[in-house]
mmCIF file of C-alpha atoms in Angstrom:
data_model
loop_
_atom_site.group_PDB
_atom_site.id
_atom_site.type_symbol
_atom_site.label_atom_id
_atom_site.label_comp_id
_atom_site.label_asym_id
_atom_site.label_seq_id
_atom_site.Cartn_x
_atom_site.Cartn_y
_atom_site.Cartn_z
ATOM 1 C CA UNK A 1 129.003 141.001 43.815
ATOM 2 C CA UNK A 2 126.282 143.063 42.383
ATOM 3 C CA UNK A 3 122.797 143.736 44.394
ATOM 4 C CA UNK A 4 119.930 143.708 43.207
ATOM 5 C CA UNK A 5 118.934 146.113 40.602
ATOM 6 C CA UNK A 6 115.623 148.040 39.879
ATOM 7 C CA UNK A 7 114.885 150.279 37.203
ATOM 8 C CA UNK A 8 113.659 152.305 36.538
ATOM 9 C CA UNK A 9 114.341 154.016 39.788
ATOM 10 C CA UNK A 10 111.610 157.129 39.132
ATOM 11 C CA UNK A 11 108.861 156.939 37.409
ATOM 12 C CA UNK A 12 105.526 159.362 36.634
ATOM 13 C CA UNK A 13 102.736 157.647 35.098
ATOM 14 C CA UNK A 14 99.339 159.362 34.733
ATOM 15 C CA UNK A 15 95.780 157.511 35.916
ATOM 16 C CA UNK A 16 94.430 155.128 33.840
ATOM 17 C CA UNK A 17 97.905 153.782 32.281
ATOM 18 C CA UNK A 18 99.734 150.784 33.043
ATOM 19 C CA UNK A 19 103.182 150.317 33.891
ATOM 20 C CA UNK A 20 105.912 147.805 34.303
ATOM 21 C CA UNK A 21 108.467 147.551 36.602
ATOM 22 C CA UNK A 22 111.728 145.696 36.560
ATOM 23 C CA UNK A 23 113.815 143.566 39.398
ATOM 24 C CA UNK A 24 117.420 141.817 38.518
ATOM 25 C CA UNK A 25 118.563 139.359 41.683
ATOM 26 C CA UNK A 26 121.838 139.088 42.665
ATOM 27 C CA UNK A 27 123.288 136.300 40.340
ATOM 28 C CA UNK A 28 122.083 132.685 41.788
ATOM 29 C CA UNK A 29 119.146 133.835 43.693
ATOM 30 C CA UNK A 30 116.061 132.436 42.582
ATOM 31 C CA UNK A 31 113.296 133.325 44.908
ATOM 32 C CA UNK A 32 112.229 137.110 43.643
ATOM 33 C CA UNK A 33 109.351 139.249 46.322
ATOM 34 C CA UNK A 34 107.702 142.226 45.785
ATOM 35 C CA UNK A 35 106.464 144.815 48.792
ATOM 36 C CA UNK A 36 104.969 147.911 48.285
ATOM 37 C CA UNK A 37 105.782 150.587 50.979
ATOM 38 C CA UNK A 38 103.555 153.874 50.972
ATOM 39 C CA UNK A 39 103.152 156.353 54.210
ATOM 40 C CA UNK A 40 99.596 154.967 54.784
ATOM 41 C CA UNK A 41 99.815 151.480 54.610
ATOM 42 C CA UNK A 42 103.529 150.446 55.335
ATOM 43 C CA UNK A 43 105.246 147.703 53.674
ATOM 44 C CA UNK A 44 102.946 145.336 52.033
ATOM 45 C CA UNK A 45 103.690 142.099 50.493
ATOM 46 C CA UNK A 46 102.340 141.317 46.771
ATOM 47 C CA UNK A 47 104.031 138.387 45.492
ATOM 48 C CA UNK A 48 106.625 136.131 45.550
ATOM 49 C CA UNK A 49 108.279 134.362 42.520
ATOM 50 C CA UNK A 50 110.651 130.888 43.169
ATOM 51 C CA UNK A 51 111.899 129.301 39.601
ATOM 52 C CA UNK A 52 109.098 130.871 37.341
ATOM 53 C CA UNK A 53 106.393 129.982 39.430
ATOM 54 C CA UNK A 54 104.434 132.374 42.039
ATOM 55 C CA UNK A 55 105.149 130.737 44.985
ATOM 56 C CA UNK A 56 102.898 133.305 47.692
ATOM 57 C CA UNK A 57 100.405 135.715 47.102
ATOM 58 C CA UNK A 58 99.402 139.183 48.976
ATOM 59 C CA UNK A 59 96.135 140.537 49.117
ATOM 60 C CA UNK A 60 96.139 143.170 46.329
ATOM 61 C CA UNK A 61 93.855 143.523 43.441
ATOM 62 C CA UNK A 62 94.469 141.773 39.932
ATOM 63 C CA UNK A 63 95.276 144.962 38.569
ATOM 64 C CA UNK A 64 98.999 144.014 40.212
ATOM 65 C CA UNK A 65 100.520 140.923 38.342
ATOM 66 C CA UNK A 66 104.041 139.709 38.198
ATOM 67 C CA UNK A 67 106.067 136.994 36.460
ATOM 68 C CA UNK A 68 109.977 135.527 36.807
ATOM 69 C CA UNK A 69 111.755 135.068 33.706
ATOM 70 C CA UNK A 70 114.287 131.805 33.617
ATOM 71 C CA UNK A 71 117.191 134.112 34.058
ATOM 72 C CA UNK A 72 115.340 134.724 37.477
ATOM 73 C CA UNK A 73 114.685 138.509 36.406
ATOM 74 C CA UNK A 74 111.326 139.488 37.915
ATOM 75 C CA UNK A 75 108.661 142.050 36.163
ATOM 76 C CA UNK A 76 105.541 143.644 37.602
ATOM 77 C CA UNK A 77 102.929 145.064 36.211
ATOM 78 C CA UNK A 78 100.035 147.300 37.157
ATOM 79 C CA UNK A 79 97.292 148.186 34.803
ATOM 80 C CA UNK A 80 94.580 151.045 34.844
ATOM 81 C CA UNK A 81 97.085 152.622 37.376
ATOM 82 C CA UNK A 82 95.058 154.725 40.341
ATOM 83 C CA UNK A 83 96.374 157.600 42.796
ATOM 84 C CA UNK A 84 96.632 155.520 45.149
ATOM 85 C CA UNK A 85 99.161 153.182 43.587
ATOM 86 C CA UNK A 86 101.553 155.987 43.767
ATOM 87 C CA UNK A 87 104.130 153.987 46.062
ATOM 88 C CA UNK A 88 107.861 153.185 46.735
ATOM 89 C CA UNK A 89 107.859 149.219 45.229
ATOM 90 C CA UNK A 90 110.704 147.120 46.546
ATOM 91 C CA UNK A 91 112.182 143.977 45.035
ATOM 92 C CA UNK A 92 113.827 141.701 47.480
ATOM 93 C CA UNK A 93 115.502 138.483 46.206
ATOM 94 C CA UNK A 94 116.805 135.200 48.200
ATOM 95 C CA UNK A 95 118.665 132.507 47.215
ATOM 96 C CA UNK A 96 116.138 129.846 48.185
ATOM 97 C CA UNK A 97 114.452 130.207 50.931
ATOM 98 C CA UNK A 98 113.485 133.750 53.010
ATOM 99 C CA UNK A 99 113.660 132.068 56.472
ATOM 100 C CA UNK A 100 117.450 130.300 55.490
ATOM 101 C CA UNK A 101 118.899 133.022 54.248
ATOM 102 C CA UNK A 102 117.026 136.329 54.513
ATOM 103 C CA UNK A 103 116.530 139.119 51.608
ATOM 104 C CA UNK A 104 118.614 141.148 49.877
ATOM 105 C CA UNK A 105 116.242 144.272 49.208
ATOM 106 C CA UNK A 106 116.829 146.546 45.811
ATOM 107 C CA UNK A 107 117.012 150.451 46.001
ATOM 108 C CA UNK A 108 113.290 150.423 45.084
ATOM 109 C CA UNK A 109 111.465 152.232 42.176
ATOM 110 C CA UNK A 110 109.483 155.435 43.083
ATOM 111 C CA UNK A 111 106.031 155.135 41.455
ATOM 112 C CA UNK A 112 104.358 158.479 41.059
ATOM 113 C CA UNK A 113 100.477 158.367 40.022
ATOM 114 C CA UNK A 114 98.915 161.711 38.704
ATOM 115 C CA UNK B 1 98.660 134.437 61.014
ATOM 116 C CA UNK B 2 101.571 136.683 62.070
ATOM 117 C CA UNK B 3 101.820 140.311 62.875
ATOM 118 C CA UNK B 4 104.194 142.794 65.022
ATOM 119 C CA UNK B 5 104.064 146.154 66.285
ATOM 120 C CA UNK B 6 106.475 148.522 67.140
ATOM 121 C CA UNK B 7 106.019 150.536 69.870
ATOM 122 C CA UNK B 8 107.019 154.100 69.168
ATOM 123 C CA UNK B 9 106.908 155.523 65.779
ATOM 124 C CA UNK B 10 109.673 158.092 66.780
ATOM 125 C CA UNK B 11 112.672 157.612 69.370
ATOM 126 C CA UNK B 12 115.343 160.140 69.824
ATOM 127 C CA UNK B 13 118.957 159.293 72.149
ATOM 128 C CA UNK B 14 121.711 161.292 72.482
ATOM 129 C CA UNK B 15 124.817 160.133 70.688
ATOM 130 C CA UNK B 16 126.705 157.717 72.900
ATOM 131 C CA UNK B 17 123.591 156.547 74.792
ATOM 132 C CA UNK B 18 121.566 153.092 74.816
ATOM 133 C CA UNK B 19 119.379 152.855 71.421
ATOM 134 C CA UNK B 20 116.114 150.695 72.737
ATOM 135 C CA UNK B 21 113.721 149.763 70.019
ATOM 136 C CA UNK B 22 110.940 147.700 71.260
ATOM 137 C CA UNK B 23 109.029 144.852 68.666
ATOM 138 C CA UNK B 24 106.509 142.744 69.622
ATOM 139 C CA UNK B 25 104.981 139.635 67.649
ATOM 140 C CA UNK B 26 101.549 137.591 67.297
ATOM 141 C CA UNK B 27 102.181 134.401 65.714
ATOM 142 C CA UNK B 28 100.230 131.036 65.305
ATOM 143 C CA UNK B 29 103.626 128.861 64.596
ATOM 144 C CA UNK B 30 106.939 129.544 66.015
ATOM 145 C CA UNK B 31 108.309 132.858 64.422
ATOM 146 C CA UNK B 32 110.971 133.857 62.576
ATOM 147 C CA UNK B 33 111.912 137.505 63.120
ATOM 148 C CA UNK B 34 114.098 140.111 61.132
ATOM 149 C CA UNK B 35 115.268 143.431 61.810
ATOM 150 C CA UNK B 36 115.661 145.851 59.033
ATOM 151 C CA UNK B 37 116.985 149.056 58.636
ATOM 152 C CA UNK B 38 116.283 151.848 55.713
ATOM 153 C CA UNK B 39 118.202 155.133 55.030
ATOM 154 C CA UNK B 40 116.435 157.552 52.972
ATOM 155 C CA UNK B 41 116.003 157.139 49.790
ATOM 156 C CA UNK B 42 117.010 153.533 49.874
ATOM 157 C CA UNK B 43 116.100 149.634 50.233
ATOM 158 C CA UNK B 44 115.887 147.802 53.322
ATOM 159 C CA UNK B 45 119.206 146.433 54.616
ATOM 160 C CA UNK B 46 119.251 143.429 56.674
ATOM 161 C CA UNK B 47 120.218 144.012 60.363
ATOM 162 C CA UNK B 48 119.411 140.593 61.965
ATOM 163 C CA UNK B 49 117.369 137.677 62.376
ATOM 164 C CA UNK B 50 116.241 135.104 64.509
ATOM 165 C CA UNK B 51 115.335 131.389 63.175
ATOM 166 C CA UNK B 52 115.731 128.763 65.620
ATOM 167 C CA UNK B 53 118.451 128.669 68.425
ATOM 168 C CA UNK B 54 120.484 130.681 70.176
ATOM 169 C CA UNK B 55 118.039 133.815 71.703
ATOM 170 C CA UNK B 56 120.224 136.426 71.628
ATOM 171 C CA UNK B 57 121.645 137.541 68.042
ATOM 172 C CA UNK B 58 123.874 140.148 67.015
ATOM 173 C CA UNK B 59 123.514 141.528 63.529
ATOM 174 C CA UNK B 60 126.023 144.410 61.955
ATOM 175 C CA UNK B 61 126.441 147.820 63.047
ATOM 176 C CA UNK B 62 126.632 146.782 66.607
ATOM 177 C CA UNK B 63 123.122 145.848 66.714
ATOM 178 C CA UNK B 64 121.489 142.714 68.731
ATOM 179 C CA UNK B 65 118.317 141.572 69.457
ATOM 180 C CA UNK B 66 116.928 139.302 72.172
ATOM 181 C CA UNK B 67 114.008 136.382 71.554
ATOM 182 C CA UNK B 68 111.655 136.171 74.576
ATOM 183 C CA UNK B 69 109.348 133.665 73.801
ATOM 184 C CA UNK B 70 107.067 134.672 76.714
ATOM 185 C CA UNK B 71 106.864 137.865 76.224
ATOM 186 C CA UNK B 72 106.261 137.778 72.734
ATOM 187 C CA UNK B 73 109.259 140.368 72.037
ATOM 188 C CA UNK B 74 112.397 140.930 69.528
ATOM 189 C CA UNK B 75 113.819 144.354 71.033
ATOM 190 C CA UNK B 76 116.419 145.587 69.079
ATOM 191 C CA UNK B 77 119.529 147.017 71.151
ATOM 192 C CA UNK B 78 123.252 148.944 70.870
ATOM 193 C CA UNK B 79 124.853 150.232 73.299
ATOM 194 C CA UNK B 80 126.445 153.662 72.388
ATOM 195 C CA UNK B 81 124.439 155.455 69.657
ATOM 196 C CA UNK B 82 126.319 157.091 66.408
ATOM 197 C CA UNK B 83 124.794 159.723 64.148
ATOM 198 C CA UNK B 84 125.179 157.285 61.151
ATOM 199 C CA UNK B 85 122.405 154.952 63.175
ATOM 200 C CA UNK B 86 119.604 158.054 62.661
ATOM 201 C CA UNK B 87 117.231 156.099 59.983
ATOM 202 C CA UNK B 88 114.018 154.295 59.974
ATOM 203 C CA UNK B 89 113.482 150.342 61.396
ATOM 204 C CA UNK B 90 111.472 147.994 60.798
ATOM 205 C CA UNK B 91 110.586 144.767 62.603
ATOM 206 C CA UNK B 92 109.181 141.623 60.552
ATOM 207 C CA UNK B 93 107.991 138.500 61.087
ATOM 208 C CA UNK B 94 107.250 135.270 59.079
ATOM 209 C CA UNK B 95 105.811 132.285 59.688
ATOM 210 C CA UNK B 96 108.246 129.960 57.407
ATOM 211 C CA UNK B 97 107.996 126.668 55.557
ATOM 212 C CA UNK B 98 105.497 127.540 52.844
ATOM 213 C CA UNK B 99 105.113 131.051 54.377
ATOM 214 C CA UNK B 100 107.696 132.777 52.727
ATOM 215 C CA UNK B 101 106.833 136.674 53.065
ATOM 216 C CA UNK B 102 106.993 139.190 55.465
ATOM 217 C CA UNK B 103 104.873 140.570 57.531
ATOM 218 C CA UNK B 104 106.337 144.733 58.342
ATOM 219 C CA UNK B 105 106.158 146.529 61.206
ATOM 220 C CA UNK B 106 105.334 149.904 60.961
ATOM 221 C CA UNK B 107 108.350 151.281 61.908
ATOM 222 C CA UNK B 108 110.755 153.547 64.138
ATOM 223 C CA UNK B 109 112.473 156.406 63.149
ATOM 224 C CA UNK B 110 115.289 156.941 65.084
ATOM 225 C CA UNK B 111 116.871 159.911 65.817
ATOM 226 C CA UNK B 112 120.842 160.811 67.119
ATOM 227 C CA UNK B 113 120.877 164.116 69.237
ATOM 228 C CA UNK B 114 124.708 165.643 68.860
#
């Protein structure tokens, strides 16, 4: 059974730009998360995405948006990119809900900001 | 609102000894409490987690983790140490029903010693 996928797995953007990312769940999952992980600040939620509707929000700026596709294919985006969005971000899907049946966390995409 | 820290940002055991990773939560509602694992370069695999019943739960890799309600801690345990367990772990917490996102840890990075 396939994982879940993220691409692209690198990525160099330059400051100002905007970029968007892409998360496939494993087939049947519908709940799709988002964390971004950087030395400083850890592993920090952003959002969370159940049948095409945000379901939880983290406390980021609204530079960092998302949205779920009815396939269940998740996209975020971040716009007027800064250094400091330079980041490992990590999809995580679940069948329904996180405390049933846990994540299944994707490889991650490497976000470089320059 | 939930949060858990992780005492010891490094720990090092000799192959074949105990591996002891200490966790300890705040939480306004009952917790729910995961143990993850991450190997460079990589996503977070799932090594455990507690819901609701039985305190002590075992996970993969030889891995288990205790509940203690009053003392607040999820330590994470295995008994003989292997050089495939050197990576980085991460305790998390959520506060379920509508809460569905995870709350990190800072992490351990454990090492094997040959």
């Amino acid at each position: 059974k396939a994982g879940v996928t993220q691409t692209p797995r690198y990525l160099i953007k330059t400051r100002g730009q905007q970029v968007t990312l892409s998360c496939s769940p494993i087939s049947g999952h519908r709940s799709v998360s988002w964390y971004q992980q950087t030395p400083g600040q850890g592993l920090q939620f952003l959002f969370e995405y159940f049948s095409e509707t945000q379901r939880n929000k983290g406390n980021f700026p609204g530079r960092f948006s998302g949205r779920q596709f009815s396939n269940s294919r998740s996209e975020m985006n971040v716009s007027t990119l800064e250094l400091g969005d330079s980041a490992l971000y990590l999809c995580a899907s679940s069948l329904d809900s996180l405390t049933n049946y846990g994540y299944t966390f994707g490889s991650g995409t490497r976000l470089t900001v320059v | 609102a939930q949060s858990v820290t992780q005492l010891g940002s490094h720990v090092s055991v000799s192959e074949g000894a105990l591996v002891l990773l200490r966790c300890n939560y705040s939480s306004s509602v009952p917790p729910y409490l995961f143990w993850y694992v991450q190997y460079p370069n990589q996503g977070l695999q799932l090594l455990l987690k507690y819901t609701t019943g039985a305190t002590l739960v075992k996970g993969i890799n030889g891995f288990e983790a205790e509940f203690k309600k009053s003392e607040t801690s999820f330590h994470l345990t295995k008994p003989s140490a292997h050089m495939s367990d050197a990576a980085e772990y991460f305790c998390a917490v959520s506060g379920g029903g509508l809460d569905e996102k995870l709350t990190f840890g800072t992490g351990t990075r454990l090492t094997i010693i040959p």
